[in-house]
PDB file of C-alpha atoms in Angstrom:
ATOM      1  CA  MET A   1     -10.312 -19.133  28.998  1.00  0.00           C
ATOM      2  CA  SER A   2     -13.779 -18.073  27.733  1.00  0.00           C
ATOM      3  CA  ASP A   3     -14.038 -15.753  24.797  1.00  0.00           C
ATOM      4  CA  PRO A   4     -14.399 -11.913  25.531  1.00  0.00           C
ATOM      5  CA  GLU A   5     -17.891 -10.539  25.318  1.00  0.00           C
ATOM      6  CA  THR A   6     -17.192  -6.778  24.540  1.00  0.00           C
ATOM      7  CA  MET A   7     -14.209  -4.715  22.985  1.00  0.00           C
ATOM      8  CA  THR A   8     -13.351  -1.264  22.220  1.00  0.00           C
ATOM      9  CA  ALA A   9     -13.318  -0.012  18.682  1.00  0.00           C
ATOM     10  CA  ALA A  10     -12.750   3.095  16.555  1.00  0.00           C
ATOM     11  CA  TYR A  11     -15.731   3.606  14.298  1.00  0.00           C
ATOM     12  CA  VAL A  12     -17.894   6.248  12.248  1.00  0.00           C
ATOM     13  CA  THR A  13     -21.639   6.435  11.654  1.00  0.00           C
ATOM     14  CA  ARG A  14     -21.305   8.286   8.276  1.00  0.00           C
ATOM     15  CA  PRO A  15     -18.601   9.294   5.875  1.00  0.00           C
ATOM     16  CA  GLY A  16     -16.630  12.441   6.770  1.00  0.00           C
ATOM     17  CA  PRO A  17     -13.429  14.066   8.147  1.00  0.00           C
ATOM     18  CA  ALA A  18     -11.391  12.733  10.905  1.00  0.00           C
ATOM     19  CA  ASP A  19     -13.416  14.366  13.677  1.00  0.00           C
ATOM     20  CA  GLU A  20     -16.279  11.944  12.793  1.00  0.00           C
ATOM     21  CA  ILE A  21     -14.324   8.988  14.331  1.00  0.00           C
ATOM     22  CA  ARG A  22     -15.606   7.783  17.587  1.00  0.00           C
ATOM     23  CA  ILE A  23     -14.340   5.326  20.217  1.00  0.00           C
ATOM     24  CA  GLY A  24     -16.910   3.048  21.729  1.00  0.00           C
ATOM     25  CA  ARG A  25     -17.812  -0.446  23.255  1.00  0.00           C
ATOM     26  CA  PHE A  26     -19.289  -3.196  20.930  1.00  0.00           C
ATOM     27  CA  HIS A  27     -19.951  -6.814  21.230  1.00  0.00           C
ATOM     28  CA  VAL A  28     -17.028  -9.017  20.104  1.00  0.00           C
ATOM     29  CA  PRO A  29     -17.935 -10.065  16.494  1.00  0.00           C
ATOM     30  CA  GLU A  30     -19.228 -13.634  16.094  1.00  0.00           C
ATOM     31  CA  PRO A  31     -17.252 -15.133  13.206  1.00  0.00           C
ATOM     32  CA  GLY A  32     -19.109 -16.657  10.364  1.00  0.00           C
ATOM     33  CA  SER A  33     -18.241 -20.094   8.969  1.00  0.00           C
ATOM     34  CA  SER A  34     -15.556 -18.539   6.681  1.00  0.00           C
ATOM     35  CA  GLU A  35     -14.106 -16.128   9.248  1.00  0.00           C
ATOM     36  CA  VAL A  36     -11.566 -16.361  11.941  1.00  0.00           C
ATOM     37  CA  LEU A  37     -11.706 -14.418  15.244  1.00  0.00           C
ATOM     38  CA  VAL A  38      -8.381 -12.556  15.740  1.00  0.00           C
ATOM     39  CA  LYS A  39      -7.122 -10.469  18.792  1.00  0.00           C
ATOM     40  CA  VAL A  40      -5.630  -7.472  17.436  1.00  0.00           C
ATOM     41  CA  ARG A  41      -1.886  -6.746  18.488  1.00  0.00           C
ATOM     42  CA  ALA A  42      -0.721  -4.191  16.021  1.00  0.00           C
ATOM     43  CA  LEU A  43      -2.321  -1.778  13.452  1.00  0.00           C
ATOM     44  CA  ALA A  44      -1.319   0.677  10.683  1.00  0.00           C
ATOM     45  CA  VAL A  45      -3.027   3.604   9.084  1.00  0.00           C
ATOM     46  CA  ASN A  46      -2.607   4.176   5.306  1.00  0.00           C
ATOM     47  CA  HIS A  47      -3.994   6.462   2.689  1.00  0.00           C
ATOM     48  CA  VAL A  48      -6.745   4.122   1.601  1.00  0.00           C
ATOM     49  CA  ASP A  49      -8.123   4.266   5.283  1.00  0.00           C
ATOM     50  CA  THR A  50      -8.662   8.012   4.861  1.00  0.00           C
ATOM     51  CA  PHE A  51     -10.102   7.657   1.407  1.00  0.00           C
ATOM     52  CA  VAL A  52     -12.765   5.092   2.795  1.00  0.00           C
ATOM     53  CA  ARG A  53     -13.544   6.950   5.949  1.00  0.00           C
ATOM     54  CA  SER A  54     -13.968  10.291   4.133  1.00  0.00           C
ATOM     55  CA  GLY A  55     -16.283   8.777   1.452  1.00  0.00           C
ATOM     56  CA  ALA A  56     -13.737   9.622  -1.367  1.00  0.00           C
ATOM     57  CA  TYR A  57     -13.516   5.962  -2.119  1.00  0.00           C
ATOM     58  CA  ARG A  58     -17.120   4.747  -2.501  1.00  0.00           C
ATOM     59  CA  THR A  59     -17.701   1.229  -1.134  1.00  0.00           C
ATOM     60  CA  ARG A  60     -20.271  -0.640   0.705  1.00  0.00           C
ATOM     61  CA  LEU A  61     -20.028   0.164   4.507  1.00  0.00           C
ATOM     62  CA  PRO A  62     -21.980  -1.278   7.396  1.00  0.00           C
ATOM     63  CA  TYR A  63     -22.806   1.355  10.049  1.00  0.00           C
ATOM     64  CA  PRO A  64     -21.528   1.788  12.684  1.00  0.00           C
ATOM     65  CA  PHE A  65     -18.427   1.164  10.644  1.00  0.00           C
ATOM     66  CA  VAL A  66     -15.102   0.147  12.286  1.00  0.00           C
ATOM     67  CA  ILE A  67     -12.344   1.808  10.424  1.00  0.00           C
ATOM     68  CA  GLY A  68      -9.028   0.362   9.313  1.00  0.00           C
ATOM     69  CA  ARG A  69      -7.640  -2.095   6.713  1.00  0.00           C
ATOM     70  CA  ASP A  70      -4.424  -3.503   8.233  1.00  0.00           C
ATOM     71  CA  LEU A  71      -3.734  -5.731  11.364  1.00  0.00           C
ATOM     72  CA  VAL A  72      -1.460  -8.290  12.949  1.00  0.00           C
ATOM     73  CA  GLY A  73      -2.927 -10.320  15.655  1.00  0.00           C
ATOM     74  CA  THR A  74      -3.458 -13.745  17.258  1.00  0.00           C
ATOM     75  CA  VAL A  75      -6.111 -16.288  16.365  1.00  0.00           C
ATOM     76  CA  ILE A  76      -8.431 -16.809  19.178  1.00  0.00           C
ATOM     77  CA  ARG A  77     -10.628 -19.701  17.897  1.00  0.00           C
ATOM     78  CA  ALA A  78      -9.572 -22.734  15.878  1.00  0.00           C
ATOM     79  CA  ALA A  79     -10.566 -22.482  12.167  1.00  0.00           C
ATOM     80  CA  PRO A  80      -9.506 -24.569   9.074  1.00  0.00           C
ATOM     81  CA  GLY A  81      -5.874 -23.719   8.570  1.00  0.00           C
ATOM     82  CA  PHE A  82      -5.521 -21.699  11.816  1.00  0.00           C
ATOM     83  CA  ALA A  83      -5.141 -22.718  15.422  1.00  0.00           C
ATOM     84  CA  PRO A  84      -5.503 -20.597  18.617  1.00  0.00           C
ATOM     85  CA  GLY A  85      -2.351 -18.778  19.295  1.00  0.00           C
ATOM     86  CA  ASP A  86      -1.142 -18.451  15.669  1.00  0.00           C
ATOM     87  CA  THR A  87       0.253 -15.011  14.687  1.00  0.00           C
ATOM     88  CA  VAL A  88      -1.611 -13.819  11.439  1.00  0.00           C
ATOM     89  CA  TRP A  89      -1.980 -10.669   9.365  1.00  0.00           C
ATOM     90  CA  CYS A  90      -4.333  -9.046   7.060  1.00  0.00           C
ATOM     91  CA  ASN A  91      -4.458  -5.928   4.933  1.00  0.00           C
ATOM     92  CA  SER A  92      -7.812  -5.985   3.261  1.00  0.00           C
ATOM     93  CA  LEU A  93     -10.422  -5.192   5.957  1.00  0.00           C
ATOM     94  CA  GLY A  94     -12.577  -2.241   6.234  1.00  0.00           C
ATOM     95  CA  PHE A  95     -14.295  -1.901   2.970  1.00  0.00           C
ATOM     96  CA  ASP A  96     -16.713  -3.887   0.541  1.00  0.00           C
ATOM     97  CA  GLY A  97     -19.043  -4.584   3.313  1.00  0.00           C
ATOM     98  CA  ARG A  98     -16.265  -5.943   5.777  1.00  0.00           C
ATOM     99  CA  GLN A  99     -15.788  -4.303   9.166  1.00  0.00           C
ATOM    100  CA  GLY A 100     -12.468  -2.829   9.760  1.00  0.00           C
ATOM    101  CA  SER A 101      -9.417  -3.534  11.976  1.00  0.00           C
ATOM    102  CA  PHE A 102      -9.372  -0.718  14.541  1.00  0.00           C
ATOM    103  CA  SER A 103     -10.698  -2.712  17.385  1.00  0.00           C
ATOM    104  CA  ASP A 104      -9.672  -5.260  20.097  1.00  0.00           C
ATOM    105  CA  TYR A 105     -10.933  -8.110  18.091  1.00  0.00           C
ATOM    106  CA  ALA A 106     -11.769  -8.701  14.328  1.00  0.00           C
ATOM    107  CA  ALA A 107     -13.559 -11.341  12.396  1.00  0.00           C
ATOM    108  CA  VAL A 108     -11.318 -11.839   9.350  1.00  0.00           C
ATOM    109  CA  PRO A 109     -12.340 -13.861   6.260  1.00  0.00           C
ATOM    110  CA  ALA A 110     -10.104 -16.895   6.205  1.00  0.00           C
ATOM    111  CA  ASP A 111      -9.192 -16.278   2.508  1.00  0.00           C
ATOM    112  CA  ARG A 112      -7.723 -12.807   3.517  1.00  0.00           C
ATOM    113  CA  LEU A 113      -5.765 -13.973   6.542  1.00  0.00           C
ATOM    114  CA  TYR A 114      -2.067 -15.169   6.411  1.00  0.00           C
ATOM    115  CA  HIS A 115       0.343 -16.566   8.878  1.00  0.00           C
ATOM    116  CA  LEU A 116       3.185 -14.220  10.144  1.00  0.00           C
ATOM    117  CA  PRO A 117       6.604 -16.037  10.000  1.00  0.00           C
ATOM    118  CA  GLY A 118       8.056 -16.614  13.377  1.00  0.00           C
ATOM    119  CA  GLY A 119      10.396 -13.899  14.722  1.00  0.00           C
ATOM    120  CA  VAL A 120       8.802 -11.102  12.763  1.00  0.00           C
ATOM    121  CA  ASP A 121       7.905  -8.117  14.936  1.00  0.00           C
ATOM    122  CA  PRO A 122       4.199  -7.580  14.783  1.00  0.00           C
ATOM    123  CA  GLU A 123       4.506  -3.674  14.954  1.00  0.00           C
ATOM    124  CA  ASN A 124       7.167  -3.809  12.058  1.00  0.00           C
ATOM    125  CA  ALA A 125       5.002  -6.134  10.078  1.00  0.00           C
ATOM    126  CA  ALA A 126       1.887  -3.957  10.504  1.00  0.00           C
ATOM    127  CA  ALA A 127       3.764  -0.875   9.302  1.00  0.00           C
ATOM    128  CA  CYS A 128       5.146  -2.446   6.060  1.00  0.00           C
ATOM    129  CA  LEU A 129       2.789  -5.266   4.969  1.00  0.00           C
ATOM    130  CA  HIS A 130       0.469  -2.992   2.964  1.00  0.00           C
ATOM    131  CA  THR A 131       3.155  -1.055   1.190  1.00  0.00           C
ATOM    132  CA  ALA A 132       5.159  -4.087   0.561  1.00  0.00           C
ATOM    133  CA  ALA A 133       2.232  -5.962  -0.922  1.00  0.00           C
ATOM    134  CA  THR A 134       1.523  -3.070  -3.245  1.00  0.00           C
ATOM    135  CA  ALA A 135       5.236  -3.105  -4.475  1.00  0.00           C
ATOM    136  CA  HIS A 136       5.248  -6.842  -4.868  1.00  0.00           C
ATOM    137  CA  ILE A 137       2.021  -6.775  -6.978  1.00  0.00           C
ATOM    138  CA  GLY A 138       3.397  -4.043  -9.182  1.00  0.00           C
ATOM    139  CA  LEU A 139       6.871  -5.348  -9.633  1.00  0.00           C
ATOM    140  CA  PHE A 140       6.276  -9.173 -10.191  1.00  0.00           C
ATOM    141  CA  ARG A 141       2.497  -9.575 -11.259  1.00  0.00           C
ATOM    142  CA  GLU A 142       2.328  -6.467 -13.321  1.00  0.00           C
ATOM    143  CA  ALA A 143       5.710  -5.476 -14.488  1.00  0.00           C
ATOM    144  CA  GLY A 144       7.252  -9.035 -14.369  1.00  0.00           C
ATOM    145  CA  LEU A 145      10.599  -7.714 -13.057  1.00  0.00           C
ATOM    146  CA  ARG A 146      13.368 -10.219 -13.655  1.00  0.00           C
ATOM    147  CA  ILE A 147      17.040 -10.683 -12.474  1.00  0.00           C
ATOM    148  CA  GLY A 148      19.507  -8.437 -14.270  1.00  0.00           C
ATOM    149  CA  GLU A 149      16.947  -5.885 -15.387  1.00  0.00           C
ATOM    150  CA  THR A 150      17.293  -2.221 -14.724  1.00  0.00           C
ATOM    151  CA  ILE A 151      14.421  -0.522 -12.847  1.00  0.00           C
ATOM    152  CA  VAL A 152      13.861   3.121 -12.001  1.00  0.00           C
ATOM    153  CA  VAL A 153      11.968   3.741  -8.759  1.00  0.00           C
ATOM    154  CA  THR A 154      10.766   7.352  -8.355  1.00  0.00           C
ATOM    155  CA  GLY A 155       9.977   8.654  -4.895  1.00  0.00           C
ATOM    156  CA  ALA A 156      11.996   5.922  -3.427  1.00  0.00           C
ATOM    157  CA  GLY A 157      12.241   7.312   0.040  1.00  0.00           C
ATOM    158  CA  GLY A 158       8.510   6.807   0.583  1.00  0.00           C
ATOM    159  CA  GLY A 159       6.642   3.649   1.941  1.00  0.00           C
ATOM    160  CA  VAL A 160       5.851   1.868  -1.456  1.00  0.00           C
ATOM    161  CA  GLY A 161       9.054   3.320  -2.984  1.00  0.00           C
ATOM    162  CA  THR A 162      11.226   1.833  -0.088  1.00  0.00           C
ATOM    163  CA  ALA A 163       9.539  -1.564  -0.665  1.00  0.00           C
ATOM    164  CA  ALA A 164       9.940  -1.488  -4.352  1.00  0.00           C
ATOM    165  CA  VAL A 165      13.711  -0.702  -3.997  1.00  0.00           C
ATOM    166  CA  GLN A 166      14.200  -3.479  -1.341  1.00  0.00           C
ATOM    167  CA  LEU A 167      12.264  -6.133  -3.466  1.00  0.00           C
ATOM    168  CA  ALA A 168      13.817  -5.232  -6.693  1.00  0.00           C
ATOM    169  CA  ALA A 169      17.392  -5.337  -5.193  1.00  0.00           C
ATOM    170  CA  ALA A 170      16.721  -8.660  -3.630  1.00  0.00           C
ATOM    171  CA  THR A 171      15.571 -10.003  -7.050  1.00  0.00           C
ATOM    172  CA  GLY A 172      18.835  -9.121  -8.520  1.00  0.00           C
ATOM    173  CA  ALA A 173      17.832  -6.043 -10.447  1.00  0.00           C
ATOM    174  CA  ARG A 174      19.842  -3.003 -10.982  1.00  0.00           C
ATOM    175  CA  VAL A 175      17.940  -0.164  -9.294  1.00  0.00           C
ATOM    176  CA  VAL A 176      18.146   3.506 -10.058  1.00  0.00           C
ATOM    177  CA  ALA A 177      16.126   5.583  -7.390  1.00  0.00           C
ATOM    178  CA  THR A 178      15.068   9.072  -7.405  1.00  0.00           C
ATOM    179  CA  ALA A 179      14.587  10.781  -3.960  1.00  0.00           C
ATOM    180  CA  ARG A 180      15.370  14.013  -2.180  1.00  0.00           C
ATOM    181  CA  PRO A 181      18.928  14.287  -1.013  1.00  0.00           C
ATOM    182  CA  ASP A 182      18.362  13.597   2.613  1.00  0.00           C
ATOM    183  CA  ASP A 183      16.974  10.243   1.625  1.00  0.00           C
ATOM    184  CA  PHE A 184      19.961   9.227  -0.526  1.00  0.00           C
ATOM    185  CA  ASP A 185      21.655   7.286   2.179  1.00  0.00           C
ATOM    186  CA  TRP A 186      18.411   5.336   3.090  1.00  0.00           C
ATOM    187  CA  CYS A 187      17.738   4.453  -0.601  1.00  0.00           C
ATOM    188  CA  ARG A 188      21.368   3.197  -0.840  1.00  0.00           C
ATOM    189  CA  ARG A 189      20.976   1.144   2.369  1.00  0.00           C
ATOM    190  CA  CYS A 190      17.718  -0.465   0.913  1.00  0.00           C
ATOM    191  CA  GLY A 191      19.680  -1.503  -2.255  1.00  0.00           C
ATOM    192  CA  ALA A 192      19.637   1.205  -4.705  1.00  0.00           C
ATOM    193  CA  ASP A 193      22.644   1.228  -7.023  1.00  0.00           C
ATOM    194  CA  GLU A 194      22.342   4.861  -8.107  1.00  0.00           C
ATOM    195  CA  VAL A 195      20.310   7.644  -6.598  1.00  0.00           C
ATOM    196  CA  VAL A 196      19.338  10.882  -8.277  1.00  0.00           C
ATOM    197  CA  ASP A 197      17.802  14.017  -6.849  1.00  0.00           C
ATOM    198  CA  TYR A 198      14.178  14.078  -8.044  1.00  0.00           C
ATOM    199  CA  HIS A 199      14.430  18.031  -7.926  1.00  0.00           C
ATOM    200  CA  ASP A 200      17.108  18.025 -10.523  1.00  0.00           C
ATOM    201  CA  PRO A 201      15.535  19.815 -13.570  1.00  0.00           C
ATOM    202  CA  ASP A 202      17.435  17.319 -15.844  1.00  0.00           C
ATOM    203  CA  VAL A 203      16.423  14.193 -13.845  1.00  0.00           C
ATOM    204  CA  TYR A 204      15.346  12.261 -16.924  1.00  0.00           C
ATOM    205  CA  GLY A 205      18.626  13.096 -18.601  1.00  0.00           C
ATOM    206  CA  GLU A 206      20.472  11.863 -15.481  1.00  0.00           C
ATOM    207  CA  ILE A 207      18.531   8.606 -15.590  1.00  0.00           C
ATOM    208  CA  ALA A 208      19.200   8.330 -19.297  1.00  0.00           C
ATOM    209  CA  GLY A 209      23.043   8.570 -18.680  1.00  0.00           C
ATOM    210  CA  LEU A 210      22.859   5.865 -16.032  1.00  0.00           C
ATOM    211  CA  ALA A 211      20.961   3.459 -18.131  1.00  0.00           C
ATOM    212  CA  PRO A 212      22.400   3.732 -21.603  1.00  0.00           C
ATOM    213  CA  GLY A 213      20.945   0.520 -22.615  1.00  0.00           C
ATOM    214  CA  GLY A 214      17.464   1.579 -21.640  1.00  0.00           C
ATOM    215  CA  VAL A 215      15.163   1.051 -18.547  1.00  0.00           C
ATOM    216  CA  ASP A 216      13.283  -2.282 -18.302  1.00  0.00           C
ATOM    217  CA  VAL A 217      10.804  -1.181 -15.614  1.00  0.00           C
ATOM    218  CA  PHE A 218       9.977   2.562 -14.805  1.00  0.00           C
ATOM    219  CA  TRP A 219       7.864   2.709 -11.495  1.00  0.00           C
ATOM    220  CA  ASP A 220       6.541   6.056 -10.740  1.00  0.00           C
ATOM    221  CA  ASN A 221       5.404   6.364  -7.119  1.00  0.00           C
ATOM    222  CA  ALA A 222       4.560  10.028  -7.210  1.00  0.00           C
ATOM    223  CA  GLY A 223       1.559   9.509  -9.589  1.00  0.00           C
ATOM    224  CA  ARG A 224       2.999  12.171 -12.076  1.00  0.00           C
ATOM    225  CA  HIS A 225       3.173   9.896 -15.089  1.00  0.00           C
ATOM    226  CA  HIS A 226       4.995  12.120 -17.617  1.00  0.00           C
ATOM    227  CA  LEU A 227       4.926   9.462 -20.202  1.00  0.00           C
ATOM    228  CA  GLU A 228       6.434  11.749 -22.883  1.00  0.00           C
ATOM    229  CA  ARG A 229       9.554  11.822 -20.821  1.00  0.00           C
ATOM    230  CA  THR A 230       9.593   8.265 -19.396  1.00  0.00           C
ATOM    231  CA  VAL A 231       8.613   6.216 -22.399  1.00  0.00           C
ATOM    232  CA  PRO A 232      11.718   7.263 -24.476  1.00  0.00           C
ATOM    233  CA  LEU A 233      13.768   5.865 -21.598  1.00  0.00           C
ATOM    234  CA  LEU A 234      12.521   2.406 -21.963  1.00  0.00           C
ATOM    235  CA  ALA A 235      14.371  -0.392 -23.501  1.00  0.00           C
ATOM    236  CA  ARG A 236      12.748  -2.702 -25.994  1.00  0.00           C
ATOM    237  CA  GLY A 237      10.117  -4.558 -24.104  1.00  0.00           C
ATOM    238  CA  GLY A 238      10.297  -2.106 -21.221  1.00  0.00           C
ATOM    239  CA  ARG A 239       7.222  -1.607 -18.892  1.00  0.00           C
ATOM    240  CA  ASP A 240       5.737   1.395 -17.200  1.00  0.00           C
ATOM    241  CA  PRO A 241       3.343   0.087 -14.560  1.00  0.00           C
ATOM    242  CA  ALA A 242       1.860   3.453 -13.761  1.00  0.00           C
ATOM    243  CA  PRO A 243       0.457   3.024 -10.259  1.00  0.00           C
ATOM    244  CA  ALA A 244      -2.199   5.759  -9.466  1.00  0.00           C
ATOM    245  CA  GLY A 245      -3.589   7.238  -6.453  1.00  0.00           C
ATOM    246  CA  ARG A 246      -7.107   8.793  -6.052  1.00  0.00           C
ATOM    247  CA  THR A 247      -6.058  12.132  -7.902  1.00  0.00           C
ATOM    248  CA  ALA A 248      -3.320  10.766 -10.118  1.00  0.00           C
ATOM    249  CA  GLN A 249      -3.331  12.045 -13.690  1.00  0.00           C
ATOM    250  CA  VAL A 250      -1.464  10.983 -16.896  1.00  0.00           C
ATOM    251  CA  ARG A 251       0.141  14.175 -18.273  1.00  0.00           C
ATOM    252  CA  ARG A 252       1.343  14.965 -21.773  1.00  0.00           C
ATOM    253  CA  SER A 253       2.996  18.320 -22.703  1.00  0.00           C
ATOM    254  CA  GLY A 254       2.244  19.478 -26.235  1.00  0.00           C
ATOM    255  CA  PRO A 255       1.796  22.694 -28.264  1.00  0.00           C
ATOM    256  CA  ARG A 256      -1.778  23.128 -26.811  1.00  0.00           C
ATOM    257  CA  GLY A 257      -0.623  22.837 -23.165  1.00  0.00           C
ATOM    258  CA  PRO A 258      -0.753  19.874 -20.979  1.00  0.00           C
ATOM    259  CA  ALA A 259      -3.347  17.237 -21.641  1.00  0.00           C
ATOM    260  CA  ARG A 260      -4.695  15.337 -18.804  1.00  0.00           C
ATOM    261  CA  LEU A 261      -6.264  11.978 -19.141  1.00  0.00           C
ATOM    262  CA  ARG A 262      -8.349  11.197 -15.913  1.00  0.00           C
ATOM    263  CA  PRO A 263      -8.918   7.721 -14.887  1.00  0.00           C
ATOM    264  CA  ARG A 264     -12.512   6.775 -14.699  1.00  0.00           C
TER     265      ARG A 264
END
């Protein structure tokens, strides 16, 4: 079967709101020597996509720019380490000069492409790979979570929070999650040992009571970073990885009012 010549893609010609997105026909990209041509099977939209498309996250973009970071697909042409028909995934397209994933075909840098294990549903993989990768990097590369430690995961009902609870529980850590009450059962099914209502005015006191020996890792998914409340909860050697979104702030309440330390 010969390679396709054209494809459909979602693209923008300048940064802006969602109504800047257009659908059009393009030539299928010709992969470079370090790229792999992939037929896209499943996609996901995440917050970073909206930041890049709107211009809030400044990065080098080629116009017309195909939007999107994540994909699961099938290799079309043989390349070192990849054979036609291999099921693969990527979650780092669509910024720093790379065209995105929202198209029928994508030329993916080989060093950013990974094999998907057999039996994994492509749609489920596309939906969770980005959030799970974020959680894995934070838990293990940054926080160094170990078996037997106690971790607090705030906002545990969300995407990254869910992945953090699942990975931490699979590691053998004791997981204390905070969530809204209608997510309690979900958090427990994901592996949380204890769940606290994050609307509780005494949520930090509740956590202290559940971890009398101290917390080894405090993972704040909400970007609130109330360090004057979380640091006293930490055990000796405890870690607070402090992941941050585009508008996240570190807050400290004091006699002169809340101080805000804005990331550069």
